[in-house]
Amino acid sequence: MHSGPVQLVPSVIDVSIYLVGWTIGWLLLWRPRPIPAAGSGDVRRAIAVVIPARDEAAALPFLIPPLVAQLRAGDQLVVVNDHSTDGTGDVATSLGATVVVPPQLPTGWLGKPHACSIGAGATTAPHLLFLDADVRPAADLLDRVGTELAAHPDSVVSVQPWHATGRWAEQASILSNITALMGSGAFTAAGDRVTATVAFGPVLAVDRSTYDAAGGHAHPDVRAMHTEDIGLARAVGRSRLFTGAPDTSFRMYPDGLTQTIRGWTRSIATGARFTSWWLTLATLLWVWSLAGGWLVSPLLYPLSALQVWVLGRRAASVHPLTALLFPIAVAAFVVIFVRSLFAVVFGRQVAWKGRTVAAR
């Protein structure tokens, strides 16, 4: 789109360029795909649920009770209390989980992959399910995950929960949620013809034998990654990805703007590094259409607002004003992406939960 004054009636070329980007957005997030329900006759193997937790006392009461209610014979529920300062271990114990305290973080490891590795080593069930503490699981999540793993034991099975947004900063970061689904390649109009080799950290399951064969979280390319989900998926080599809506959700950054910026800065540019080039390019073309279309002509504004509303609701709870004022979300995404890219390129450190993490 050429620069210049805003035109009430844009040129055919400008509209055509905009519509290409707008159409790409629909194709990249063509359909959400919840993890299938388990059949009444399905018998799943035992699952070891591992929850890495650092200062998560406030989140665990929303996670552990629904999990306890769906445990079956042989299942294990372990919270790895990663040197918390807020009573995480006491809360987890009171709610019925087994608590494991890892040793001090070894050189060459980051906190979450180390906690996951310790938790896996403390369990014996044939299936592993790693859950972030802020996840609010479906009432039958374990059965659904177990059934999917039984059918695909050589794959990582992963769910991106539906983001239950709250504060305005979380709403403003909605494009980060949308592009995370787009960049995975699992929800395009091409369906299963696109092979996914990434995963979503909040809900990640794998058969233990597959996990061990791939090196698990101790793999040299996984232990030092803050996007350890992507590292593990790449080590395994194949993924089956699903969306959490309508019944598996999370609250990502409830503490506001600073936490939101730091959280997305940790992951978004690094995730782009491991996304297929054509998906990265297509996603950026879509964002570019949002950024530039309404500047070319106000007549295009409602089309983008509608698209942000529809696609946004496939990834998160979206307030109508967020869609109506979507240029704010575009600006927020650009700031977060540039900040994350800068941190990756120049090897900057990002603070998270009292630790510094290399953006690379």
Short mmCIF file of N, CA and C in Angstrom, two decimals, residues 7 98 121 135 256 324 331:
data_model
loop_
_atom_site.label_atom_id
_atom_site.label_comp_id
_atom_site.label_asym_id
_atom_site.label_seq_id
_atom_site.Cartn_x
_atom_site.Cartn_y
_atom_site.Cartn_z
N GLN A 7 -7.47 8.10 1.91
CA GLN A 7 -8.44 8.27 0.83
C GLN A 7 -9.77 7.68 1.26
N THR A 98 1.00 -34.49 45.34
CA THR A 98 2.30 -34.82 45.88
C THR A 98 3.27 -33.71 45.51
N GLY A 121 10.88 -37.48 36.40
CA GLY A 121 11.69 -38.49 37.06
C GLY A 121 11.10 -39.00 38.36
N VAL A 135 -3.49 -23.03 34.25
CA VAL A 135 -4.49 -23.70 33.42
C VAL A 135 -5.72 -24.04 34.26
N GLY A 256 -1.12 -7.57 35.17
CA GLY A 256 -1.14 -6.31 34.46
C GLY A 256 -0.09 -6.13 33.39
N LEU A 324 -13.22 -3.18 18.21
CA LEU A 324 -13.53 -1.89 17.61
C LEU A 324 -12.30 -0.99 17.58
N ALA A 331 -0.73 -1.95 17.57
CA ALA A 331 0.42 -1.22 18.11
C ALA A 331 1.07 -2.00 19.25
#
